[in-house]
Structures are given as structure tokens and as C-alpha cells.
Amino acid sequence: MNQPIIKPQTLRGFRDFLPETMIPRLQIIEAAREVYSRYGFSPIDTPALEYSEILLGKGGDETDKQLFRFTDQGDRDVAMRFDLTIPFARFAAQHINQLGTPFKRYHIAPVWRGERPARGRFREFIQCDFDTIGTESLAADIETLLVVHDLLEKLDVGEFTIRINHRQLLNGLLEQLGLLEHSKLLLRALDKLPKIGAEAVVKEMVETTGVDSAQGEQVLELASLQGDPATVLDKARGMITTSELGKTALAALTEITETCAAIGIKSGRLALDLSIARGLDYYTGLIFETFLADLPDMGSISSGGRYDNLAGLYTKQKLSGVGGSLGLDRLLAALEELGRLDAAATTSKVLIARFVENRLADYQKMSRMLHQSGIASEVFPEAKNLGKQLKYADKKRIPLALIAGDDEFANDQWQLKNLAQGTQQTLKSADVPGAVLKELAGA
RNA sequence: GUGCCCGUAGCUCAGCUGGUUAGAGCGUCGGAUUGUGAUUCCGAAGGUCGCGGGUUCGAGUCCCGUCGGGCACCCCA
């Protein structure tokens, strides 16, 4: 009869979520959904599993190694998606004729990467992506920045800065210097600027690409420009003299920043930072990262950019687009450090104490009356002593309790107790929902 | 994938150069108290010391492996 106990454990890099962490997660997801759909982005979903050939070779060797890949029961070579962009490319190639362009979608879903877990890095995590495809208009680039801006504003994370750059600006300079062939390695080195400093970046450039250090420093000089958009752009114009690529990029950045200013985006929230290069290879135009003023070390909590020909691997139709992604787990870590997280373990706002055993119907009736007023409430399942029941409410951070015993029932009355303030009032049952709403508004 | 650090109760940790039966605080559960929680008092449960092997008369302690966690690379949200 003695069955051996199976050790309860989760896989490395995979997590359980208890209510107190799941509730804020859902709040962030809800905020993202609200802002995305406010701008007309439509929800989509795609399968967790794809044919391996769909995913392989799309993010570089690194992501291939990180792929969870196996053979299914039908002997198919399959893999779990490691981001939402590649599946979206496949999705777009497959359905664009029914969708029409431009097409705007958002996709909030888990992705999987078999990489080594670290702080804020997991093997299963949620991405909150949104993209506009099928238009090369800068209007879409601008809208992308506005979505990020509005979302962060809604999430109440304090001040933040969206730092933008343009891939072709650096490529333009590289073109002038005759170094375009090394752009990938140079950009990768540049990306480390804040971490390892100017000297080390130049050193890495020289070592990995064979450029001379004067060229490296010139690249770095352009990349070091940051701050107020108008000033930075002026200086950049002085450096980009012959490259058409670079000039196009400057024009794009000028239009983007001037339009955002005209819309009324608070100055300081949008900055040019020519050192932002992004690790991913597929960006071709605007690129951006977002940092919190209070927690700059947290890294970018929302990033993205413009890419050409997203679905080129799956269709001959050219689909360029622009989009971004919200780093849910990083953002959550940030909110936690900033003390902006509710520790509530339930969404209940009212606990109805079950005090008299044979009055369950009356308690449930009251609960349903509250539900009809949009108030989350629950009846304690057992007729335990009142102290136990209030203790339960306290532990779950339920702010209010309703108590009625024989005395109250005889007079159609309820006691409404505010747990945080320790105050209590006696009410006619018809007045309870109104009083509850008032207490919740005050708390 | 490489290098370094760390695994003792649900959590945070103590446990001496290897030496009887591994402790504390917090939390949990029960009671004081079926008409009032977060404060107080009493009591209880909870551990194959991550797991496996080795050295030893004897291992939480030393060695190896493995799994898990953290940090730095790499990469990334």
C-alpha cells in the first residue's frame, strides 16, 4: 500500500506561479492588451510547436542550440518556439492574403529557450509582442513608439526613456569607412559600450575584424552621441557626408523625433542613443530600447525595431514591418523592487463570514448581491469561529469582511468591517453593496 | 556551451579542526477564544542535511559525480 512519494519538482528554468505573483502578472498582461488594442492591434495566437525547419537558422547558431527540439509520435521533427517573431513570419506568409495589409497584431504567449537560467532569465517566459507589417511608412514606426510610451505610462513605473537609433545610420558610417562587411561584428562590439567602456570596445573591434583603431574610434564617436534629439542629429549630419544609407536614416530619425515632439511626448522620454545596436540581426531600420529612470541597471524592459522582409523565408511576397516587445519578467522584477506590487493573494474584496451554520443561503445571497454590483466576494466555507475567518481574510489581504449572526438576521442587518482600519459599521442589507463600494474607494 | 561560488525545516539562517539523538527565528497547524483579524500566551507538526557514490571506527562537515540555485562570459526578454 505504501506508494513511493514522487519528489515534487519543476524543470530547471521553469516556474510555478503562486497567486501573489500571478495576480500582478495578469495585471501587466491586461494593461498590455488594453494599450495594444487601443491602437488597433488585433490578438492572434500560434502553436507552441512548429516544424523544426520553420524555426531553425532564423536567429543564428545561438538560438538553434537553445531550441527545445524533439521527434513527435508521428516521427515529425518538431521544436518549441523560442520567440514570437519567427512564428509570426510563418503566420504572415501563410495568411496574409486573407488578412490584407497593413496588418497589426499583438501576441502575448510563452516561449521556450534551453539556455542557462540566471536572474531574470528562464527557460519558459512570456513575451508581449506587437507588430505592424505590410507598410514601410514611418507612421508605423512612430505608432510603435507611442504604444510603448503609453503602456509604460499606464503601468506606473515612474519616469522612463525610450532610446532610439537607426540601423542604417551606423551602417551608413561604416559604408563611408568601407567597413560595411564587418557591420555585424562591429555592432556586436558596440552593444557592449555601457558595460565594458570605450577602450575595450575599440579593442574588440580591432581584434575581431582587423580594422585599425582609428576607424574603430570613428565608429565609436558617432555611437557615443546621445541625448536631446535635435542636437544629436545635427552632429550626426556633420559626420554622415556621402552615404545615402546614412542620409536616409537621418531623415527618418528626424521625422520620428519631430513628430513625437509635435504629438506632445514629454521631452526626456524619447532620446537618441546612437550606441544602441541590438543583438538581433534582422533589424534594418529604427531600433529602440527602454530604460527606467529609477532602475537603469535592470536593462531594457521594452525593445524592438523595424525589419525588412520579415517573411522572406516563407513567401516571395515582401512584408516589412515594425514592432516591439514588452519584457514581462523584467518589468515585474522592476515593479517589485520599486515596491509597486500588491501582495494580495486573492482578488476577493469581501469575505463573508459563515457564522451561523444553517444560514448558508443567506450568506451566498449576500455574496451574489455583491457580485451583481461588480464586487469580488466569497463566503467562508466552514462555520468556524469568527477569529479564524477574519484571520483568513487578513492573510489573503481581503480588505473587508461582512458578519451576520442571529441578532443581525433578526433585524435584516450586517456588520461591515474594514480590516485595514479596524472600523466597523452596522447596515441594512440593501445598503451593503453601496457601503462596500465606498469603503473600497476610500482604501 | 565555458569558468567561479552555493545547496541544512515552507522561508532566512546557525551547526567549532569529522564525534552521541541536527537547532533558532519567522511562517504553518491546533488551543486559550465558534461574536471580531493583524498584537499576546500555550502547544504541535514539519529534516533520508538536494541526490548517488567514495574515504573513515564514525560524514551535515572531507573527496568525486549528478541535479538544482546564483555570478561572470556568450546571448537575450
Short mmCIF file of C-alpha atoms (C1' of nucleotides) in Angstrom, two decimals:
data_model
loop_
_atom_site.label_atom_id
_atom_site.label_comp_id
_atom_site.label_asym_id
_atom_site.label_seq_id
_atom_site.Cartn_x
_atom_site.Cartn_y
_atom_site.Cartn_z
CA MET A 1 0.00 0.00 0.00
CA ASN A 2 2.94 2.25 0.61
CA GLN A 3 3.44 4.04 -2.68
CA PRO A 4 6.78 5.76 -3.01
CA ILE A 5 6.42 9.55 -2.94
CA ILE A 6 7.36 11.24 -6.20
CA LYS A 7 9.51 14.25 -5.50
CA PRO A 8 7.53 17.33 -6.48
CA GLN A 9 9.80 19.46 -8.63
CA THR A 10 9.76 21.69 -11.67
CA LEU A 11 12.23 21.53 -14.53
CA ARG A 12 15.24 23.80 -14.47
CA GLY A 13 14.35 27.28 -15.63
CA PHE A 14 10.61 26.52 -15.45
CA ARG A 15 8.47 28.09 -12.75
CA ASP A 16 5.25 27.73 -10.81
CA PHE A 17 3.35 30.91 -10.13
CA LEU A 18 1.57 31.39 -6.82
CA PRO A 19 -1.43 33.72 -6.68
CA GLU A 20 0.57 36.62 -5.27
CA THR A 21 2.85 36.61 -8.32
CA MET A 22 0.22 35.52 -10.83
CA ILE A 23 -2.11 38.40 -9.96
CA PRO A 24 0.39 41.16 -10.84
CA ARG A 25 1.48 39.20 -13.94
CA LEU A 26 -2.08 39.20 -15.17
CA GLN A 27 -2.41 42.89 -14.36
CA ILE A 28 0.55 43.69 -16.61
CA ILE A 29 -0.78 41.43 -19.35
CA GLU A 30 -4.17 43.12 -19.07
CA ALA A 31 -2.55 46.54 -19.37
CA ALA A 32 -0.62 45.43 -22.46
CA ARG A 33 -3.76 44.03 -24.06
CA GLU A 34 -5.64 47.22 -23.34
CA VAL A 35 -2.99 49.51 -24.84
CA TYR A 36 -2.33 47.29 -27.85
CA SER A 37 -5.98 47.05 -28.73
CA ARG A 38 -6.45 50.77 -28.04
CA TYR A 39 -4.17 51.34 -31.05
CA GLY A 40 -5.98 48.82 -33.20
CA PHE A 41 -3.69 45.82 -32.85
CA SER A 42 -5.59 42.53 -33.06
CA PRO A 43 -4.88 39.44 -30.98
CA ILE A 44 -3.54 36.30 -32.63
CA ASP A 45 -2.09 33.03 -31.41
CA THR A 46 0.11 30.38 -32.98
CA PRO A 47 1.04 26.85 -31.88
CA ALA A 48 3.75 26.26 -29.30
CA LEU A 49 5.21 23.60 -31.58
CA GLU A 50 6.37 24.19 -35.14
CA TYR A 51 8.17 22.07 -37.68
CA SER A 52 11.84 22.44 -36.82
CA GLU A 53 12.64 23.72 -40.30
CA ILE A 54 10.41 26.72 -39.65
CA LEU A 55 12.45 27.76 -36.62
CA LEU A 56 15.97 26.59 -37.45
CA GLY A 57 18.57 29.04 -38.63
CA LYS A 58 16.43 32.10 -38.08
CA GLY A 59 18.05 33.62 -35.04
CA GLY A 60 21.61 32.46 -35.65
CA ASP A 61 23.52 29.46 -34.35
CA GLU A 62 22.93 30.54 -30.79
CA THR A 63 19.18 30.16 -30.91
CA ASP A 64 19.46 26.85 -32.77
CA LYS A 65 21.39 25.48 -29.83
CA GLN A 66 18.76 26.76 -27.43
CA LEU A 67 15.85 25.17 -29.25
CA PHE A 68 13.78 22.56 -27.44
CA ARG A 69 13.62 20.07 -30.28
CA PHE A 70 12.36 16.50 -30.49
CA THR A 71 10.60 13.95 -32.63
CA ASP A 72 6.87 13.64 -32.08
CA GLN A 73 4.74 10.48 -32.04
CA GLY A 74 4.26 10.79 -35.80
CA ASP A 75 8.02 10.90 -36.32
CA ARG A 76 7.95 14.59 -37.23
CA ASP A 77 10.95 16.77 -36.43
CA VAL A 78 9.40 19.49 -34.23
CA ALA A 79 10.56 22.29 -31.96
CA MET A 80 9.09 24.73 -29.46
CA ARG A 81 9.07 28.38 -30.49
CA PHE A 82 11.87 30.46 -28.97
CA ASP A 83 10.26 33.80 -29.81
CA LEU A 84 7.02 35.10 -31.29
CA THR A 85 8.55 36.86 -34.28
CA ILE A 86 9.57 33.83 -36.33
CA PRO A 87 6.19 32.10 -35.90
CA PHE A 88 4.59 35.39 -36.86
CA ALA A 89 6.65 35.46 -40.05
CA ARG A 90 5.35 31.99 -40.91
CA PHE A 91 1.84 33.04 -39.91
CA ALA A 92 2.01 36.15 -42.08
CA ALA A 93 3.33 34.24 -45.09
CA GLN A 94 0.52 31.73 -44.72
CA HIS A 95 -2.41 34.07 -44.12
CA ILE A 96 -1.54 37.50 -45.47
CA ASN A 97 -3.89 37.11 -48.38
CA GLN A 98 -6.86 36.79 -46.05
CA LEU A 99 -5.59 39.43 -43.65
CA GLY A 100 -4.67 42.20 -46.08
CA THR A 101 -2.11 44.87 -45.36
CA PRO A 102 -1.23 46.74 -43.35
CA PHE A 103 -1.80 44.14 -40.66
CA LYS A 104 -1.38 44.89 -36.98
CA ARG A 105 -1.28 42.11 -34.45
CA TYR A 106 -0.32 41.51 -30.86
CA HIS A 107 0.66 38.19 -29.39
CA ILE A 108 1.10 37.51 -25.69
CA ALA A 109 2.31 33.98 -25.13
CA PRO A 110 5.05 31.84 -23.62
CA VAL A 111 8.24 30.99 -25.49
CA TRP A 112 10.97 28.47 -24.63
CA ARG A 113 14.72 28.60 -24.78
CA GLY A 114 17.05 25.93 -23.49
CA GLU A 115 19.59 28.40 -22.24
CA ARG A 116 21.22 28.56 -18.88
CA PRO A 117 18.91 30.27 -16.39
CA ALA A 118 20.10 33.31 -14.44
CA ARG A 119 18.47 36.17 -12.57
CA GLY A 120 15.52 37.30 -14.65
CA ARG A 121 16.21 34.64 -17.28
CA PHE A 122 14.18 31.50 -17.59
CA ARG A 123 13.62 28.64 -19.98
CA GLU A 124 9.94 29.43 -20.22
CA PHE A 125 8.86 33.04 -20.25
CA ILE A 126 6.15 35.22 -21.68
CA GLN A 127 6.64 37.70 -24.48
CA CYS A 128 4.21 40.51 -25.21
CA ASP A 129 4.84 41.34 -28.86
CA PHE A 130 3.09 43.72 -31.19
CA ASP A 131 3.92 44.43 -34.82
CA THR A 132 2.67 46.26 -37.87
CA ILE A 133 3.51 44.60 -41.16
CA GLY A 134 2.94 45.47 -44.77
CA THR A 135 3.83 49.14 -44.62
CA GLU A 136 7.12 50.96 -44.78
CA SER A 137 5.59 54.20 -43.62
CA LEU A 138 7.29 55.93 -40.72
CA ALA A 139 3.81 56.43 -39.31
CA ALA A 140 4.01 52.83 -38.15
CA ASP A 141 7.41 53.39 -36.55
CA ILE A 142 6.07 56.38 -34.70
CA GLU A 143 2.99 54.50 -33.61
CA THR A 144 5.18 51.71 -32.27
CA LEU A 145 6.99 54.18 -30.04
CA LEU A 146 3.69 55.66 -28.91
CA VAL A 147 2.40 52.22 -27.89
CA VAL A 148 5.48 51.60 -25.77
CA HIS A 149 5.19 55.07 -24.30
CA ASP A 150 1.52 54.71 -23.39
CA LEU A 151 1.97 51.25 -21.98
CA LEU A 152 4.75 52.30 -19.63
CA GLU A 153 2.76 55.34 -18.61
CA LYS A 154 -0.20 53.12 -17.81
CA LEU A 155 1.92 50.69 -15.82
CA ASP A 156 3.03 53.43 -13.46
CA VAL A 157 6.72 52.52 -13.44
CA GLY A 158 7.95 56.05 -12.84
CA GLU A 159 9.95 58.01 -15.39
CA PHE A 160 11.41 56.17 -18.35
CA THR A 161 13.33 56.86 -21.53
CA ILE A 162 12.83 55.23 -24.89
CA ARG A 163 16.23 55.36 -26.54
CA ILE A 164 16.11 55.14 -30.29
CA ASN A 165 18.59 54.67 -33.07
CA HIS A 166 18.60 53.62 -36.71
CA ARG A 167 20.49 50.64 -38.04
CA GLN A 168 21.31 52.35 -41.30
CA LEU A 169 22.88 55.32 -39.58
CA LEU A 170 25.75 53.23 -38.31
CA ASN A 171 25.79 51.20 -41.48
CA GLY A 172 26.00 54.47 -43.37
CA LEU A 173 29.08 55.48 -41.48
CA LEU A 174 30.54 52.03 -41.97
CA GLU A 175 29.83 52.37 -45.67
CA GLN A 176 31.74 55.63 -45.75
CA LEU A 177 34.64 53.99 -43.98
CA GLY A 178 34.48 50.95 -46.23
CA LEU A 179 33.73 48.67 -43.30
CA LEU A 180 30.20 47.60 -44.17
CA GLU A 181 31.21 43.95 -44.47
CA HIS A 182 32.12 43.91 -40.77
CA SER A 183 28.93 45.56 -39.58
CA LYS A 184 27.67 42.55 -37.66
CA LEU A 185 30.79 42.18 -35.54
CA LEU A 186 31.23 45.91 -35.10
CA LEU A 187 27.66 46.35 -33.92
CA ARG A 188 28.05 43.49 -31.50
CA ALA A 189 31.11 45.14 -30.01
CA LEU A 190 29.30 48.46 -29.88
CA ASP A 191 26.42 46.94 -27.99
CA LYS A 192 28.75 46.36 -25.07
CA LEU A 193 29.75 50.00 -24.74
CA PRO A 194 27.95 50.73 -21.47
CA LYS A 195 29.27 47.52 -19.98
CA ILE A 196 32.94 47.41 -20.91
CA GLY A 197 33.74 51.02 -21.87
CA ALA A 198 35.09 52.73 -24.95
CA GLU A 199 38.61 51.39 -24.89
CA ALA A 200 37.57 47.77 -24.65
CA VAL A 201 35.04 48.23 -27.45
CA VAL A 202 37.66 49.56 -29.83
CA LYS A 203 39.97 46.75 -28.80
CA GLU A 204 37.30 44.16 -29.55
CA MET A 205 36.62 45.78 -32.93
CA VAL A 206 40.27 45.63 -33.85
CA GLU A 207 40.61 42.04 -32.70
CA THR A 208 37.51 40.60 -34.32
CA THR A 209 37.50 42.46 -37.63
CA GLY A 210 41.02 43.70 -38.29
CA VAL A 211 40.00 47.34 -38.67
CA ASP A 212 42.55 49.84 -37.47
CA SER A 213 41.93 51.59 -34.21
CA ALA A 214 41.38 54.98 -35.84
CA GLN A 215 38.44 53.54 -37.77
CA GLY A 216 37.15 51.91 -34.63
CA GLU A 217 37.29 55.21 -32.81
CA GLN A 218 35.41 56.92 -35.59
CA VAL A 219 32.62 54.38 -35.33
CA LEU A 220 32.63 54.88 -31.61
CA GLU A 221 32.50 58.65 -31.96
CA LEU A 222 29.23 58.50 -33.84
CA ALA A 223 27.92 55.87 -31.49
CA SER A 224 28.74 57.96 -28.43
CA LEU A 225 26.31 60.66 -29.44
CA GLN A 226 23.24 60.66 -27.28
CA GLY A 227 20.69 62.88 -25.65
CA ASP A 228 18.47 65.63 -26.99
CA PRO A 229 17.37 64.54 -30.49
CA ALA A 230 17.90 67.86 -32.32
CA THR A 231 21.47 68.30 -31.10
CA VAL A 232 22.46 64.72 -31.71
CA LEU A 233 21.04 64.78 -35.22
CA ASP A 234 22.92 67.97 -36.01
CA LYS A 235 26.22 66.41 -35.01
CA ALA A 236 25.42 63.21 -36.87
CA ARG A 237 24.73 65.21 -40.05
CA GLY A 238 28.26 66.52 -39.85
CA MET A 239 29.64 63.01 -39.86
CA ILE A 240 27.48 61.39 -42.50
CA THR A 241 28.60 63.13 -45.66
CA THR A 242 28.47 60.72 -48.56
CA SER A 243 26.44 57.66 -47.57
CA GLU A 244 22.91 57.53 -48.97
CA LEU A 245 22.05 54.87 -46.38
CA GLY A 246 23.11 57.19 -43.62
CA LYS A 247 21.23 60.15 -45.02
CA THR A 248 18.02 58.16 -45.30
CA ALA A 249 18.45 57.10 -41.68
CA LEU A 250 18.98 60.68 -40.54
CA ALA A 251 15.85 61.78 -42.36
CA ALA A 252 13.85 59.00 -40.74
CA LEU A 253 15.08 59.80 -37.24
CA THR A 254 14.37 63.46 -37.80
CA GLU A 255 10.81 62.80 -38.85
CA ILE A 256 10.23 60.37 -36.00
CA THR A 257 11.54 62.66 -33.28
CA GLU A 258 9.93 65.80 -34.64
CA THR A 259 6.56 64.11 -34.95
CA CYS A 260 6.75 62.70 -31.43
CA ALA A 261 7.60 66.17 -30.12
CA ALA A 262 4.67 67.66 -32.06
CA ILE A 263 2.33 64.99 -30.63
CA GLY A 264 3.33 66.14 -27.18
CA ILE A 265 5.52 63.32 -25.93
CA LYS A 266 7.22 64.67 -22.84
CA SER A 267 10.82 65.63 -23.59
CA GLY A 268 13.22 63.25 -21.96
CA ARG A 269 11.03 60.25 -22.61
CA LEU A 270 12.38 59.92 -26.12
CA ALA A 271 16.13 60.17 -26.61
CA LEU A 272 18.55 59.39 -29.38
CA ASP A 273 21.28 56.99 -28.42
CA LEU A 274 23.42 56.01 -31.37
CA SER A 275 25.12 53.26 -29.42
CA ILE A 276 22.04 51.08 -29.33
CA ALA A 277 22.68 48.28 -31.76
CA ARG A 278 20.54 45.38 -30.56
CA GLY A 279 21.82 41.87 -30.71
CA LEU A 280 19.38 40.57 -33.25
CA ASP A 281 20.43 40.63 -36.85
CA TYR A 282 17.08 41.13 -38.52
CA TYR A 283 16.52 44.79 -37.63
CA THR A 284 17.15 47.09 -40.57
CA GLY A 285 15.74 50.47 -39.61
CA LEU A 286 14.54 52.03 -36.37
CA ILE A 287 15.73 50.26 -33.24
CA PHE A 288 14.81 51.11 -29.67
CA GLU A 289 15.28 50.09 -26.08
CA THR A 290 13.57 51.39 -22.99
CA PHE A 291 15.04 52.09 -19.58
CA LEU A 292 13.52 53.04 -16.25
CA ALA A 293 14.91 56.17 -14.62
CA ASP A 294 14.75 54.52 -11.21
CA LEU A 295 16.29 51.22 -12.28
CA PRO A 296 18.60 51.74 -15.25
CA ASP A 297 20.57 48.61 -14.33
CA MET A 298 17.56 46.44 -14.95
CA GLY A 299 18.27 46.68 -18.67
CA SER A 300 15.77 47.32 -21.40
CA ILE A 301 12.22 46.45 -20.44
CA SER A 302 10.79 47.01 -23.88
CA SER A 303 12.60 46.90 -27.16
CA GLY A 304 12.06 46.43 -30.86
CA GLY A 305 12.56 47.96 -34.24
CA ARG A 306 11.93 47.82 -37.94
CA TYR A 307 12.81 44.91 -40.18
CA ASP A 308 12.61 44.37 -43.92
CA ASN A 309 11.19 41.33 -45.47
CA LEU A 310 10.17 39.52 -42.31
CA ALA A 311 8.60 36.59 -44.07
CA GLY A 312 11.06 36.29 -46.93
CA LEU A 313 11.99 32.79 -45.90
CA TYR A 314 8.42 31.56 -46.27
CA THR A 315 6.95 33.58 -49.12
CA LYS A 316 8.02 35.61 -52.11
CA GLN A 317 5.77 38.46 -51.05
CA LYS A 318 7.81 41.16 -49.38
CA LEU A 319 6.47 42.03 -45.94
CA SER A 320 8.36 44.63 -43.98
CA GLY A 321 7.28 45.69 -40.58
CA VAL A 322 7.98 47.33 -37.28
CA GLY A 323 7.20 46.19 -33.80
CA GLY A 324 8.17 45.83 -30.22
CA SER A 325 8.10 43.55 -27.24
CA LEU A 326 7.50 44.06 -23.55
CA GLY A 327 9.78 42.22 -21.13
CA LEU A 328 7.17 40.96 -18.73
CA ASP A 329 9.50 39.27 -16.27
CA ARG A 330 11.96 42.15 -16.16
CA LEU A 331 9.15 44.60 -15.70
CA LEU A 332 7.73 42.52 -12.91
CA ALA A 333 11.11 42.39 -11.19
CA ALA A 334 11.33 46.16 -11.58
CA LEU A 335 7.90 46.76 -10.10
CA GLU A 336 8.76 44.52 -7.22
CA GLU A 337 11.98 46.40 -6.48
CA LEU A 338 10.13 49.68 -6.73
CA GLY A 339 7.56 48.45 -4.22
CA ARG A 340 4.69 48.95 -6.62
CA LEU A 341 3.37 45.43 -6.36
CA ASP A 342 0.29 44.42 -4.43
CA ALA A 343 0.96 41.38 -2.32
CA ALA A 344 -2.66 40.28 -2.43
CA ALA A 345 -3.11 36.54 -2.68
CA THR A 346 -6.65 36.74 -3.99
CA THR A 347 -8.80 39.10 -5.96
CA SER A 348 -11.56 38.89 -3.34
CA LYS A 349 -12.51 42.21 -1.83
CA VAL A 350 -15.03 41.00 0.72
CA LEU A 351 -15.03 37.96 2.96
CA ILE A 352 -18.48 36.94 4.13
CA ALA A 353 -18.00 35.10 7.40
CA ARG A 354 -20.09 31.98 7.71
CA PHE A 355 -21.03 32.38 11.32
CA VAL A 356 -24.32 30.57 11.71
CA GLU A 357 -24.12 27.08 10.22
CA ASN A 358 -27.65 26.84 8.80
CA ARG A 359 -27.66 30.28 7.13
CA LEU A 360 -25.53 29.36 4.12
CA ALA A 361 -28.25 30.50 1.70
CA ASP A 362 -28.36 33.96 3.30
CA TYR A 363 -24.60 34.32 3.10
CA GLN A 364 -24.50 33.23 -0.54
CA LYS A 365 -27.38 35.55 -1.33
CA MET A 366 -25.39 38.47 0.02
CA SER A 367 -22.33 37.37 -1.93
CA ARG A 368 -24.31 37.24 -5.16
CA MET A 369 -25.78 40.66 -4.45
CA LEU A 370 -22.19 41.97 -4.25
CA HIS A 371 -21.22 40.15 -7.43
CA GLN A 372 -24.05 41.89 -9.23
CA SER A 373 -22.54 45.19 -8.17
CA GLY A 374 -19.21 44.08 -9.61
CA ILE A 375 -17.65 43.36 -6.23
CA ALA A 376 -15.49 40.22 -5.83
CA SER A 377 -16.59 38.44 -2.67
CA GLU A 378 -16.55 34.99 -1.19
CA VAL A 379 -18.28 33.10 1.60
CA PHE A 380 -16.03 31.27 4.03
CA PRO A 381 -16.84 27.58 3.55
CA GLU A 382 -16.91 26.46 7.18
CA ALA A 383 -18.73 27.79 10.22
CA LYS A 384 -15.50 28.10 12.22
CA ASN A 385 -15.06 30.63 14.95
CA LEU A 386 -15.01 34.19 13.78
CA GLY A 387 -11.36 34.77 14.68
CA LYS A 388 -10.29 32.05 12.25
CA GLN A 389 -12.32 33.50 9.46
CA LEU A 390 -11.03 37.03 9.94
CA LYS A 391 -7.52 35.67 10.13
CA TYR A 392 -8.04 34.05 6.74
CA ALA A 393 -9.20 37.38 5.31
CA ASP A 394 -6.22 39.14 6.81
CA LYS A 395 -3.74 36.64 5.43
CA LYS A 396 -5.16 36.85 1.93
CA ARG A 397 -5.32 40.66 2.19
CA ILE A 398 -9.05 40.74 1.68
CA PRO A 399 -9.80 44.29 2.80
CA LEU A 400 -13.40 43.91 4.03
CA ALA A 401 -15.44 41.41 6.00
CA LEU A 402 -19.18 41.05 6.36
CA ILE A 403 -20.52 39.48 9.54
CA ALA A 404 -24.07 38.49 10.42
CA GLY A 405 -25.34 36.23 13.20
CA ASP A 406 -28.79 35.59 14.63
CA ASP A 407 -29.06 39.11 16.06
CA GLU A 408 -28.35 40.73 12.69
CA PHE A 409 -30.58 38.37 10.73
CA ALA A 410 -33.46 39.19 13.07
CA ASN A 411 -33.12 42.85 12.04
CA ASP A 412 -32.04 42.39 8.39
CA GLN A 413 -28.66 43.83 9.30
CA TRP A 414 -24.95 43.21 8.53
CA GLN A 415 -21.72 44.27 10.18
CA LEU A 416 -19.23 45.62 7.65
CA LYS A 417 -15.67 45.54 8.96
CA ASN A 418 -12.70 47.28 7.35
CA LEU A 419 -9.75 45.05 8.20
CA ALA A 420 -7.05 47.61 7.46
CA GLN A 421 -8.59 50.38 9.54
CA GLY A 422 -10.28 48.26 12.17
CA THR A 423 -13.51 50.18 11.73
CA GLN A 424 -16.96 48.61 11.68
CA GLN A 425 -20.45 49.71 10.80
CA THR A 426 -23.95 48.26 11.00
CA LEU A 427 -26.02 48.35 7.82
CA LYS A 428 -29.37 47.28 6.43
CA SER A 429 -28.70 44.52 3.91
CA ALA A 430 -29.92 46.64 0.97
CA ASP A 431 -27.28 49.26 1.81
CA VAL A 432 -24.36 46.82 1.91
CA PRO A 433 -23.17 46.99 -1.76
CA GLY A 434 -23.12 50.78 -1.70
CA ALA A 435 -21.23 50.89 1.57
CA VAL A 436 -18.73 48.29 0.33
CA LEU A 437 -18.02 50.33 -2.80
CA LYS A 438 -17.49 53.39 -0.65
CA GLU A 439 -15.05 51.58 1.65
CA LEU A 440 -13.12 50.16 -1.33
CA ALA A 441 -12.86 53.59 -2.91
CA GLY A 442 -11.53 55.02 0.32
CA ALA A 443 -8.97 52.26 0.85
"C1'" G B 1 28.29 25.79 -24.05
"C1'" U B 2 32.90 27.67 -20.60
"C1'" G B 3 34.69 29.38 -15.67
"C1'" C B 4 33.66 30.53 -10.37
"C1'" C B 5 30.52 30.36 -5.76
"C1'" C B 6 26.49 27.90 -3.11
"C1'" G B 7 22.60 23.64 -1.62
"C1'" U B 8 20.69 22.14 6.47
"C1'" A B 9 12.55 22.61 8.21
"C1'" G B 10 7.71 26.26 3.85
"C1'" C B 11 11.34 30.95 4.38
"C1'" U B 12 16.05 33.25 6.49
"C1'" C B 13 19.99 31.02 8.62
"C1'" A B 14 23.26 28.56 12.99
"C1'" G B 15 25.71 23.87 13.42
"C1'" C B 16 33.55 24.52 16.02
"C1'" U B 17 39.82 21.14 13.24
"C1'" G B 18 34.83 14.88 11.13
"C1'" G B 19 32.44 12.80 17.25
"C1'" U B 20 26.12 10.74 20.77
"C1'" U B 21 19.52 11.81 19.44
"C1'" A B 22 20.80 18.40 13.79
"C1'" G B 23 18.95 23.78 16.31
"C1'" A B 24 16.81 29.08 16.26
"C1'" G B 25 13.67 32.94 14.39
"C1'" C B 26 9.73 33.65 11.12
"C1'" G B 27 5.74 31.01 8.87
"C1'" U B 28 2.07 26.79 9.16
"C1'" C B 29 -1.43 23.92 12.15
"C1'" G B 30 -4.11 23.27 16.96
"C1'" G B 31 -5.64 25.55 21.57
"C1'" A B 32 -6.53 29.91 25.13
"C1'" U B 33 -11.46 32.14 22.17
"C1'" U B 34 -17.42 29.29 17.50
"C1'" G B 35 -19.41 37.41 18.13
"C1'" U B 36 -14.09 40.06 15.83
"C1'" G B 37 -8.09 39.57 12.36
"C1'" A B 38 -3.03 41.87 12.02
"C1'" U B 39 -0.73 42.47 18.90
"C1'" U B 40 -0.40 38.32 23.46
"C1'" C B 41 0.11 33.31 25.73
"C1'" C B 42 0.44 27.75 25.42
"C1'" G B 43 1.27 23.50 22.39
"C1'" A B 44 2.24 20.57 17.94
"C1'" A B 45 3.70 19.14 13.24
"C1'" G B 46 7.49 19.76 9.86
"C1'" G B 47 14.53 17.20 8.17
"C1'" U B 48 16.56 10.22 4.04
"C1'" C B 49 21.23 17.71 5.91
"C1'" G B 50 19.42 18.18 -2.74
"C1'" C B 51 20.57 13.11 -4.73
"C1'" G B 52 24.19 8.99 -5.62
"C1'" G B 53 28.84 7.01 -4.65
"C1'" G B 54 33.68 7.15 -2.02
"C1'" U B 55 37.24 7.93 2.30
"C1'" U B 56 36.63 6.78 7.66
"C1'" C B 57 35.51 3.14 13.65
"C1'" G B 58 32.27 7.42 12.65
"C1'" A B 59 30.30 12.30 7.38
"C1'" G B 60 25.58 17.88 7.61
"C1'" U B 61 31.13 18.62 7.86
"C1'" C B 62 36.31 15.70 3.58
"C1'" C B 63 36.60 13.73 -1.95
"C1'" C B 64 34.11 12.51 -6.78
"C1'" G B 65 29.82 12.55 -9.72
"C1'" U B 66 24.98 14.34 -10.55
"C1'" C B 67 20.72 17.57 -10.06
"C1'" G B 68 19.26 22.44 -8.55
"C1'" G B 69 20.34 27.85 -7.49
"C1'" G B 70 23.47 32.32 -8.07
"C1'" C B 71 27.52 35.21 -10.55
"C1'" A B 72 30.82 36.29 -14.85
"C1'" C B 73 31.40 35.15 -20.18
"C1'" C B 74 28.12 34.12 -24.57
"C1'" C B 75 23.46 35.59 -25.83
"C1'" C B 76 18.94 37.77 -24.72
"C1'" A B 77 13.26 39.49 -22.82
#
